[in-house]
Tab-separated table of C-alpha atoms and ligand atoms in Angstrom:
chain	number	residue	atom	x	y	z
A	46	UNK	CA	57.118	-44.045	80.171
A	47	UNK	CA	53.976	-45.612	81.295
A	48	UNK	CA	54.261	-48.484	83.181
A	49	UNK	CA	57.317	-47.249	85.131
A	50	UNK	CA	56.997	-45.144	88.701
A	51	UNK	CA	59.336	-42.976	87.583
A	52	UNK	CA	57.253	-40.300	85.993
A	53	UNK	CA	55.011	-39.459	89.345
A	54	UNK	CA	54.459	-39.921	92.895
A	55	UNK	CA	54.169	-42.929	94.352
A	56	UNK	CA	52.738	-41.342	98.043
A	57	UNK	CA	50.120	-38.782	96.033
A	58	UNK	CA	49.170	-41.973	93.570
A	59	UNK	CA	48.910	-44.237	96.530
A	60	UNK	CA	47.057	-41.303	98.853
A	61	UNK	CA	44.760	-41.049	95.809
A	62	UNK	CA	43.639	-44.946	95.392
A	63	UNK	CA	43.111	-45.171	99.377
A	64	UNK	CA	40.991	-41.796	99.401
A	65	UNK	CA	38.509	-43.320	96.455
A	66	UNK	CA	37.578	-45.941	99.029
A	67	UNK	CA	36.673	-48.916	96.323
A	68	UNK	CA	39.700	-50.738	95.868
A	69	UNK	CA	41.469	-52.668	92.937
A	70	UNK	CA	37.598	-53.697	92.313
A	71	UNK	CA	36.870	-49.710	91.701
A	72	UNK	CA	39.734	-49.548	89.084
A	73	UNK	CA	37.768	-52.306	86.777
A	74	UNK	CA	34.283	-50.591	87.335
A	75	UNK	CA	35.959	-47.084	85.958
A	76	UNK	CA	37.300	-48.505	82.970
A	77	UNK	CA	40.833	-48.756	83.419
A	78	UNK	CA	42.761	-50.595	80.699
A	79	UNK	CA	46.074	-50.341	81.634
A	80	UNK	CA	47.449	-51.387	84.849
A	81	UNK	CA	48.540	-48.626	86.772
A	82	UNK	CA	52.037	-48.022	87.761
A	83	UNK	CA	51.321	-48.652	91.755
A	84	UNK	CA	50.786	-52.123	90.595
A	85	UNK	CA	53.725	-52.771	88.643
A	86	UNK	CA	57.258	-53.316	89.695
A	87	UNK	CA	59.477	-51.423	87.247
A	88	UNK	CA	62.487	-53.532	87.684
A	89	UNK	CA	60.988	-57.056	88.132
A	90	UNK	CA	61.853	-59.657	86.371
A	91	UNK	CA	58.704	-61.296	84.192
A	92	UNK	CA	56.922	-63.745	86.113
A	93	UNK	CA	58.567	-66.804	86.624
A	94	UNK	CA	56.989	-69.562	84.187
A	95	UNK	CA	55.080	-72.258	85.569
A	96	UNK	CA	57.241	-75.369	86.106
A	97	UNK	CA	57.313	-78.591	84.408
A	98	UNK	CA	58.270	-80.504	87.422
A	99	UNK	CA	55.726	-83.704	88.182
A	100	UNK	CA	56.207	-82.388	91.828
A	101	UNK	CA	52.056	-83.480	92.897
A	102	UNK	CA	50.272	-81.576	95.408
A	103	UNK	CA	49.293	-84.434	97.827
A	104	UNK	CA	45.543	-85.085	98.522
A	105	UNK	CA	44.651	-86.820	101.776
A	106	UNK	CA	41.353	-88.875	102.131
A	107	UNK	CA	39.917	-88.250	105.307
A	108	UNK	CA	37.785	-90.732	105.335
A	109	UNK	CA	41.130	-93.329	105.686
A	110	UNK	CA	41.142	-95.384	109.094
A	111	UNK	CA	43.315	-93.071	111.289
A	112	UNK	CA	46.446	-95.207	111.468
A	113	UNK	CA	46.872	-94.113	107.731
A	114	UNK	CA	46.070	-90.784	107.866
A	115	UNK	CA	48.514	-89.874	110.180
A	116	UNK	CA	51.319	-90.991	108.544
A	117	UNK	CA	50.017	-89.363	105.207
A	118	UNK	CA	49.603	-86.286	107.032
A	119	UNK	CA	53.304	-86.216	108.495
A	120	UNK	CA	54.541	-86.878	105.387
A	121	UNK	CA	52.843	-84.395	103.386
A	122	UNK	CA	53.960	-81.563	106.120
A	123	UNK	CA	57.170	-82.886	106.103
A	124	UNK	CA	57.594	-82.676	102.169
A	125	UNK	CA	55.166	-80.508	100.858
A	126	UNK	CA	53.803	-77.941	103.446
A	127	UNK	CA	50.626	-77.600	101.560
A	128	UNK	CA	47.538	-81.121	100.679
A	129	UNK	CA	44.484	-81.224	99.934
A	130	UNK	CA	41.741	-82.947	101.906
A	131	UNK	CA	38.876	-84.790	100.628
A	132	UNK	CA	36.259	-86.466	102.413
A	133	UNK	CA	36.557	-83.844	104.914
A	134	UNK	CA	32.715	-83.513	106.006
A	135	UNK	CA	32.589	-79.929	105.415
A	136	UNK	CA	29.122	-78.999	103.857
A	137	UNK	CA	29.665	-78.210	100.061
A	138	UNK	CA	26.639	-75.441	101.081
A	139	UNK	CA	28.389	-73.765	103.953
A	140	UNK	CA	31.740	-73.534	101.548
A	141	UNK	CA	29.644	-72.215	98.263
A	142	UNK	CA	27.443	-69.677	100.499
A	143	UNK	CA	30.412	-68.131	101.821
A	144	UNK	CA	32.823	-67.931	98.601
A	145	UNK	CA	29.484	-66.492	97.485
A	146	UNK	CA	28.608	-63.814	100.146
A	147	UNK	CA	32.527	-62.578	99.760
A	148	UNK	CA	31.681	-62.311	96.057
A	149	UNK	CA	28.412	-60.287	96.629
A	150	UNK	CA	30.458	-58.118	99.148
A	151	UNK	CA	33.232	-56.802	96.634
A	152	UNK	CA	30.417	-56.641	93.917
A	153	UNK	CA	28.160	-54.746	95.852
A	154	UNK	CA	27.974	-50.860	94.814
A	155	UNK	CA	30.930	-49.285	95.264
A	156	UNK	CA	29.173	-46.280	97.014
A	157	UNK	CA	27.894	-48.863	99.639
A	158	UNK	CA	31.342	-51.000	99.559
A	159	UNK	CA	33.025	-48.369	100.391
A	160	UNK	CA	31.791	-47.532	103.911
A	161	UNK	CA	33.473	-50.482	105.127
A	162	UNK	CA	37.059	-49.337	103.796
A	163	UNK	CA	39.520	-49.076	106.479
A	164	UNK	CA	43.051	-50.014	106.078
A	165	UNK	CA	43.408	-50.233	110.391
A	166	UNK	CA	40.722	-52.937	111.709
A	167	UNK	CA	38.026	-51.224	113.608
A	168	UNK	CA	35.629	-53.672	115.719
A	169	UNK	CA	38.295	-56.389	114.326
A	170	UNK	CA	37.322	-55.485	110.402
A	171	UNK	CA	39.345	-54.073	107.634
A	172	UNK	CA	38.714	-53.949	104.355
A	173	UNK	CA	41.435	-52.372	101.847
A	174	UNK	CA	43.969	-53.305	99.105
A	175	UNK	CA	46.913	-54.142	101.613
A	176	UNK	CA	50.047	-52.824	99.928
A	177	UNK	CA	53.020	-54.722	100.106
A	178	UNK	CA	55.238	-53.402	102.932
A	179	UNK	CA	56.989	-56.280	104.012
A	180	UNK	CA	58.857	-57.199	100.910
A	181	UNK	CA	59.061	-53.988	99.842
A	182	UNK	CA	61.868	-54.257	102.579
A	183	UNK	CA	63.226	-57.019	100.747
A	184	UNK	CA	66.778	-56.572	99.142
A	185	UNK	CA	65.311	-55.203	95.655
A	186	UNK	CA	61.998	-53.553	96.684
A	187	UNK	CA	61.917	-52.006	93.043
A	188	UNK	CA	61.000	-55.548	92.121
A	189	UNK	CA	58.004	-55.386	93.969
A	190	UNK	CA	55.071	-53.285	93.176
A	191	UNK	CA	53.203	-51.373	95.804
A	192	UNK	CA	50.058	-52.717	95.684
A	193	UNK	CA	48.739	-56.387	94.459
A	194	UNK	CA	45.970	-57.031	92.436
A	195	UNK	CA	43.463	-57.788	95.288
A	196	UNK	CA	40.944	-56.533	97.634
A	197	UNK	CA	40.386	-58.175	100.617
A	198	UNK	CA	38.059	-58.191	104.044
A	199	UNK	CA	39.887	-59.591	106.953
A	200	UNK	CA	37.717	-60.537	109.915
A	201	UNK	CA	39.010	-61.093	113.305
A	202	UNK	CA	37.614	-63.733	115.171
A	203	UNK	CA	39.203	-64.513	118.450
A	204	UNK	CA	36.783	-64.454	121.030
A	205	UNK	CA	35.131	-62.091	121.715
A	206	UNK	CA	34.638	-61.883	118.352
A	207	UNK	CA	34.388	-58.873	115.676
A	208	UNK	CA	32.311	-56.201	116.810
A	209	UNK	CA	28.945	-57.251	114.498
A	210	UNK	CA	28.287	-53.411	113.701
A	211	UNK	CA	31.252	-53.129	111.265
A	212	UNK	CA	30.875	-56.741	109.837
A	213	UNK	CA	28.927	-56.135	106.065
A	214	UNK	CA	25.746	-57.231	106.750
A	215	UNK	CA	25.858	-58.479	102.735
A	216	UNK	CA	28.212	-61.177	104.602
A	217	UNK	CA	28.080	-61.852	108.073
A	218	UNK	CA	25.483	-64.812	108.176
A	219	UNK	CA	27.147	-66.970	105.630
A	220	UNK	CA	31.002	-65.954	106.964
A	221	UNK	CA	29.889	-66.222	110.387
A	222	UNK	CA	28.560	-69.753	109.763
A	223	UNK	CA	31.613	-70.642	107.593
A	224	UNK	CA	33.859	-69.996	110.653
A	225	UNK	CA	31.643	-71.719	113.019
A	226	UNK	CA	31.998	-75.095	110.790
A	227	UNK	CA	35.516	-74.455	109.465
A	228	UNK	CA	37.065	-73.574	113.142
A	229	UNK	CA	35.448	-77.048	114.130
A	230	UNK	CA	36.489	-79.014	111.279
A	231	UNK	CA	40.354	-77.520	111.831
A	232	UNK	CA	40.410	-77.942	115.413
A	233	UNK	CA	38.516	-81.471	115.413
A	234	UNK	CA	40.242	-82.879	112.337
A	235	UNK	CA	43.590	-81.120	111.264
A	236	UNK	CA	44.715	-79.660	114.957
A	237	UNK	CA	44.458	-83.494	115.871
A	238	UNK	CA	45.978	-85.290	112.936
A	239	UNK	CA	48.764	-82.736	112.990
A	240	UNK	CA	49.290	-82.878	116.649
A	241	UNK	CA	49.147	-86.781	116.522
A	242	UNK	CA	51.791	-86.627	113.610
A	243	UNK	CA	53.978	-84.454	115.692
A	244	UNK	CA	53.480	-87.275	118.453
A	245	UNK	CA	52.501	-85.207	120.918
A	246	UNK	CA	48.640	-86.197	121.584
A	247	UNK	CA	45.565	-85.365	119.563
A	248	UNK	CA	44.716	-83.123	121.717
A	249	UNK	CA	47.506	-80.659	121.872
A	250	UNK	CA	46.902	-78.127	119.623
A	251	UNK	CA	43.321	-77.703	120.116
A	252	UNK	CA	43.783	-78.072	124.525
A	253	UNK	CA	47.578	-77.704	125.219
A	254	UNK	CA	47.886	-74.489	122.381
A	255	UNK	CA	44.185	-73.444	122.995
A	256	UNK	CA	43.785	-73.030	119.470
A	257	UNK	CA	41.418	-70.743	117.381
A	258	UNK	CA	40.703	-70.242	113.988
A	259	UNK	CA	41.520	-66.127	114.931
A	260	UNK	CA	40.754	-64.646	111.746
A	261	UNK	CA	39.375	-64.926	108.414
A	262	UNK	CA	41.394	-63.401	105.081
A	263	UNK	CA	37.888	-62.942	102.160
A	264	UNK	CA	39.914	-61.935	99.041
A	265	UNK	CA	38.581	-60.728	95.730
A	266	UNK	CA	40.985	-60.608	93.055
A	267	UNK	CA	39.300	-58.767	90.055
A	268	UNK	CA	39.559	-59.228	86.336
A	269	UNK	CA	42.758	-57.662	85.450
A	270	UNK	CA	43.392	-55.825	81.908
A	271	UNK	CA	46.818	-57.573	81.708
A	272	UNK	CA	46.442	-60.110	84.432
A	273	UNK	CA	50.479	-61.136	83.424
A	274	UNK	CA	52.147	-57.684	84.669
A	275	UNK	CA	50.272	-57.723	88.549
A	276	UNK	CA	50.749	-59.915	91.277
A	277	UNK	CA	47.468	-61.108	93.128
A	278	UNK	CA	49.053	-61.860	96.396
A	279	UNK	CA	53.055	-61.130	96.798
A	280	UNK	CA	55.020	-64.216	97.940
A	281	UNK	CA	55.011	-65.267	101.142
A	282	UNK	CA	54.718	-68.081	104.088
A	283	UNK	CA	51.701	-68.197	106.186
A	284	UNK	CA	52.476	-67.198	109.648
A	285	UNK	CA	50.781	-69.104	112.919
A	286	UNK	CA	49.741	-73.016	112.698
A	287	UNK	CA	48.186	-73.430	109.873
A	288	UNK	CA	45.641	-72.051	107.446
A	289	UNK	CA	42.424	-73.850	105.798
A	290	UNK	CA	42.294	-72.635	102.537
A	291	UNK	CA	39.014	-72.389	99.550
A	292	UNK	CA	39.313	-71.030	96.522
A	293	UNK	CA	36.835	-70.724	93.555
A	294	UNK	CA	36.923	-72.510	90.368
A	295	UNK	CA	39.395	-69.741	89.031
A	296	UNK	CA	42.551	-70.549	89.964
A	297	UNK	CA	46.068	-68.785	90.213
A	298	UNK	CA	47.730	-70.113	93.323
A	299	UNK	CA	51.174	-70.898	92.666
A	300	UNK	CA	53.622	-72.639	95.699
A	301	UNK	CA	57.603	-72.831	95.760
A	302	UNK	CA	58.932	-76.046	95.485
A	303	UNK	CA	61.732	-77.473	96.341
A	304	UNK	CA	63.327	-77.949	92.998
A	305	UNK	CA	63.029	-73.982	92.806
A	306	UNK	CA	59.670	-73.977	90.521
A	307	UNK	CA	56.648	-72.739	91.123
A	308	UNK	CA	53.283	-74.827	90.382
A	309	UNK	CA	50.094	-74.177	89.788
A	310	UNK	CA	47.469	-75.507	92.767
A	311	UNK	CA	44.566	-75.645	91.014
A	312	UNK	CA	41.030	-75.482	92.250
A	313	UNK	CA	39.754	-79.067	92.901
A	314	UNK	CA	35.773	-79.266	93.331
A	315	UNK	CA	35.057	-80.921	96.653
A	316	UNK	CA	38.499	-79.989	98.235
A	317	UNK	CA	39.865	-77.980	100.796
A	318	UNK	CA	43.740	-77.047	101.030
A	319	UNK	CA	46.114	-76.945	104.113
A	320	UNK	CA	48.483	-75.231	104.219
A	321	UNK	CA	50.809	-75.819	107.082
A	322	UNK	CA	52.270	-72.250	108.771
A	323	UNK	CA	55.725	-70.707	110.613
A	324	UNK	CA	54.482	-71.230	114.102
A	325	UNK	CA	54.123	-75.287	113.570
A	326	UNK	CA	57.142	-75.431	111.524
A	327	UNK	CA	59.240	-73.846	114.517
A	328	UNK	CA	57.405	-76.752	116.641
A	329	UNK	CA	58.372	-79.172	114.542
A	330	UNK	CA	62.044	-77.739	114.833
A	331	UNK	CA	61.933	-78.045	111.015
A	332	UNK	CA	60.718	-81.139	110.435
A	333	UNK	CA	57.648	-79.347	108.684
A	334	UNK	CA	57.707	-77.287	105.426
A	335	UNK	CA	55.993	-73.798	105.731
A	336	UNK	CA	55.659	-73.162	101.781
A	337	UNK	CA	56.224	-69.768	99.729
A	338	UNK	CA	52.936	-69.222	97.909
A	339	UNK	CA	51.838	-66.039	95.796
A	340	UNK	CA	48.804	-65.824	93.913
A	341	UNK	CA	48.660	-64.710	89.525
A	342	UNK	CA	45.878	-63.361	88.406
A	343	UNK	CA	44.912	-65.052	85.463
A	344	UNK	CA	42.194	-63.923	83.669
A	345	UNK	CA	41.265	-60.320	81.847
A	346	UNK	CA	37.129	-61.747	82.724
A	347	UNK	CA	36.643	-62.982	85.481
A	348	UNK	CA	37.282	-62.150	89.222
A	349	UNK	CA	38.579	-65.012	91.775
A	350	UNK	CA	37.519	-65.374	95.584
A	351	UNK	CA	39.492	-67.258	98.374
A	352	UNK	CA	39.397	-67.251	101.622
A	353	UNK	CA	42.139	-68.372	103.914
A	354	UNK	CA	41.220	-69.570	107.672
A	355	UNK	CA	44.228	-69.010	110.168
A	356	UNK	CA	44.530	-71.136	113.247
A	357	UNK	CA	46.603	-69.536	116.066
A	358	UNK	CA	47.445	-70.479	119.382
A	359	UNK	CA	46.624	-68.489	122.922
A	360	UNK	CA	48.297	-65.094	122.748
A	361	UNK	CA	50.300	-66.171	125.852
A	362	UNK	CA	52.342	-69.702	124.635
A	363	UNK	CA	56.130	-69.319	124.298
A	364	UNK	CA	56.588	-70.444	120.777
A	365	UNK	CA	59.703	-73.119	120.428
A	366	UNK	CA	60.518	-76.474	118.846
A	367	UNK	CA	58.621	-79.737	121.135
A	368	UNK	CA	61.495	-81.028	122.936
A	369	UNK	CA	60.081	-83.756	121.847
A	370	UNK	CA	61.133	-83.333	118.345
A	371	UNK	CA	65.311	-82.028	119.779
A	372	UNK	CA	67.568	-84.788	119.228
A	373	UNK	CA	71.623	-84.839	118.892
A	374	UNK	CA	71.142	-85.494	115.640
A	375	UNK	CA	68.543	-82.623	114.591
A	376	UNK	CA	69.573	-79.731	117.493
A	377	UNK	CA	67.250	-77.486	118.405
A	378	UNK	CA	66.856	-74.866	115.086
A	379	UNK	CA	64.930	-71.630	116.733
A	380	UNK	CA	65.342	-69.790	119.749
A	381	UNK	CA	62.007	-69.512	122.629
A	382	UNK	CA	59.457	-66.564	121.569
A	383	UNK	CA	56.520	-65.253	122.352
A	384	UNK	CA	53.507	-64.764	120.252
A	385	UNK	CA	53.865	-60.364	120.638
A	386	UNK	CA	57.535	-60.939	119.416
A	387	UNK	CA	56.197	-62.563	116.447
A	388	UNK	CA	53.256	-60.496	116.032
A	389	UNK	CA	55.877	-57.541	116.370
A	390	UNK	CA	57.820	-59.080	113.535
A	391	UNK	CA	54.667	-59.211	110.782
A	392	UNK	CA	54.157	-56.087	111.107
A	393	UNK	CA	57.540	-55.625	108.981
A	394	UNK	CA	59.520	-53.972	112.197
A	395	UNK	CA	62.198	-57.066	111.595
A	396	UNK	CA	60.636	-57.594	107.996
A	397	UNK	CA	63.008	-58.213	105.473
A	398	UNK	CA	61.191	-59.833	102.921
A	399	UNK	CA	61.737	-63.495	103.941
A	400	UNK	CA	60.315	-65.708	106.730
A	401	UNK	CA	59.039	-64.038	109.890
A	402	UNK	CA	60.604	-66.875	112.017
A	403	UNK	CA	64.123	-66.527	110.258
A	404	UNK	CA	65.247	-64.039	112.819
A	405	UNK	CA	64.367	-66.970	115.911
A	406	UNK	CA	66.664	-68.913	114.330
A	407	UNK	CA	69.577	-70.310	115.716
A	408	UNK	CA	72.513	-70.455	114.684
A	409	UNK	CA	75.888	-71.925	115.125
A	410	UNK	CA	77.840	-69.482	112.985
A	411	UNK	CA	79.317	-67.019	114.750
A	412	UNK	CA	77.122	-63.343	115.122
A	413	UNK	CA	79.157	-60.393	113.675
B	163	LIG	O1	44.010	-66.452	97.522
B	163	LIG	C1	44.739	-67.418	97.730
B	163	LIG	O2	44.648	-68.470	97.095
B	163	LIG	C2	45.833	-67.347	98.763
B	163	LIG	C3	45.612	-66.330	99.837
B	163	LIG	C4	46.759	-66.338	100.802
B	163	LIG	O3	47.833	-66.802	100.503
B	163	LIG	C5	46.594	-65.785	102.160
B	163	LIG	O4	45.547	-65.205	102.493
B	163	LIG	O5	47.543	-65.954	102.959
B	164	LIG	FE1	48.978	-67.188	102.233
């Protein structure tokens, strides 16, 4: 039956979308009109409905004396796990040149696009449709579909930097220039009011963590021809400290709340969302929410761009709740880690379709 995996091979289907080099984006420009199977899960339930909920996305004014924005901050991380700035100083041209450039990149021919497609980063650049492995390791992995709905071109940044003869030259100025501002912005404005709401010092992400904005996530999520049966971008938590986040006008990023609905983050001109990641949460021994997101595609037109900003600290800091922030009352939640242990455990070794950090945790229930 079409629309199941049952009737052919997932390897040879899969084998046969890497080897045409052009992505999800090279499925639209050949015509296709149904979804294939690699993007469907067979046994998953439909798409959860938006909820109803008047849970609101905060939005935090950065132009607010300090003494408020802190609080706001702390309480939005503490809540939420994902606000919106405004006010943030970020040129509206740096922001629009770059969602642009990552446009003109997927659109570009795909007999040019597709000399950058590598699913392993060479010089620190890959460009691919990432299948899903990690949840594909979850408890019902036929209720995941192999692939999402998405191409993407992930830069690394962390100095010394990508290596500039693999980075699309369709691209590089504008991205290049985005990360210059954004990494600046992040450190300068969210690193401190984050490390100031953790009450430990302005300064102590961007000095104490030596902090970089280490790579760059460019997606391009194309017009679907039945946007409801695919899944953009599978759900998951952000891993490191946190991630600066711009999206189009498009929308389709949904978050896990709470309550156990999912809402709708819409695009908000002028914006720019944080989302706040595992590493700070396991700082923050829990006092911070690292939220489930996954991205719908919504439309059967028109293709959406993001791109997601990740701020990590120095390869060589143990990872573990401020001691600060260990008290009788809230005990300390994870064990001490290093960043290759968690970098070990994203690449799906421990992967079992929940949080990366869940297997620091502590626990006082007896191991079996
Ligand atoms: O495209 C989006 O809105 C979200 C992307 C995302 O969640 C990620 O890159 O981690
Ligand atoms: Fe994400």
């Amino acid at each position: 039956m079409a629309g199941t995996r049952d009737d052919y091979d997932v390897t040879a289907a899969l084998d046969e979308f890497y080897a045409s080099r052009t992505g999800v984006c090279g499925l639209v420009e050949s015509g296709v009109t149904i979804v294939p199977p690699l993007f469907l899960a067979p046994n998953s339930p439909p798409p959860p409905p938006l909820g109803t909920t008047n849970f609101i996305i905060p939005t935090i004014d950065l132009s607010l004396p300090r003494s408020v924005i802190v609080p706001l901050v702390h309480a939005a991380a503490r809540t939420c796990g994902i606000f919106y700035v405004t006010n943030h100083g970020v040129p509206a041209d740096v922001i629009d040149s770059a969602l642009s450039a990552v446009r003109a990149f997927h659109e570009l021919p795909p007999a040019v696009r597709s000399a950058f497609y590598t699913l392993a980063p060479v010089g620190g650049v890959s460009f691919s449709t990432y299948r899903n492995d990690r949840p594909r390791q979850a408890a019902r992995p036929d209720a995941i579909p192999v692939l999402p709905w998405r191409d993407s071109l992930t830069i690394s940044l962390a100095p010394p930097g990508p290596d500039m003869g693999h980075f699309p030259a369709s691209c590089r100025d504008p991205l290049l220039e985005y990360h210059r501002v954004m990494a600046e912005f992040g450190k300068k404005k969210i690193g401190a009011l984050l490390s100031e709401a953790l009450g430990v010092g302005a300064e102590w992400l961007e000095k104490t963590m030596q902090m970089e904005a280490a790579s760059m996530a460019s997606h391009y999520y194309p017009p679907c021809p039945e946007p409801a049966k695919v899944i953009g971008g599978m759900d998951h938590t952000d891993p490191f400290l946190f991630t600066v986040l711009v999206q189009d006008a498009v929308g389709g990023l949904v978050v896990h709340v709470d309550d156990g609905e999912w809402i709708d983050v819409p695009p908000v001109a002028g914006t720019l969302l944080i989302n706040i990641t595992e590493l700070l949460k396991v700082f923050s021994n829990d006092e911070y929410i690292s939220i489930d997101h996954r991205v719908r595609v919504k439309s059967m037109k028109e293709s959406r761009v993001s791109i997601a900003l990740f701020f990590n600290p120095s390869d060589s800091h143990i990872i573990e709740p401020l001691p600060e922030l260990v008290t009788a009352d809230k005990p300390r939640r994870y064990r001490s880690f290093t960043m290759t242990e968690f970098m070990d455990s994203r690449k799906g070794k421990f992967g079992n379709g929940s949080s990366s950090i869940q297997q620091f945790a502590l626990t006082s229930e007896p191991s079996s």
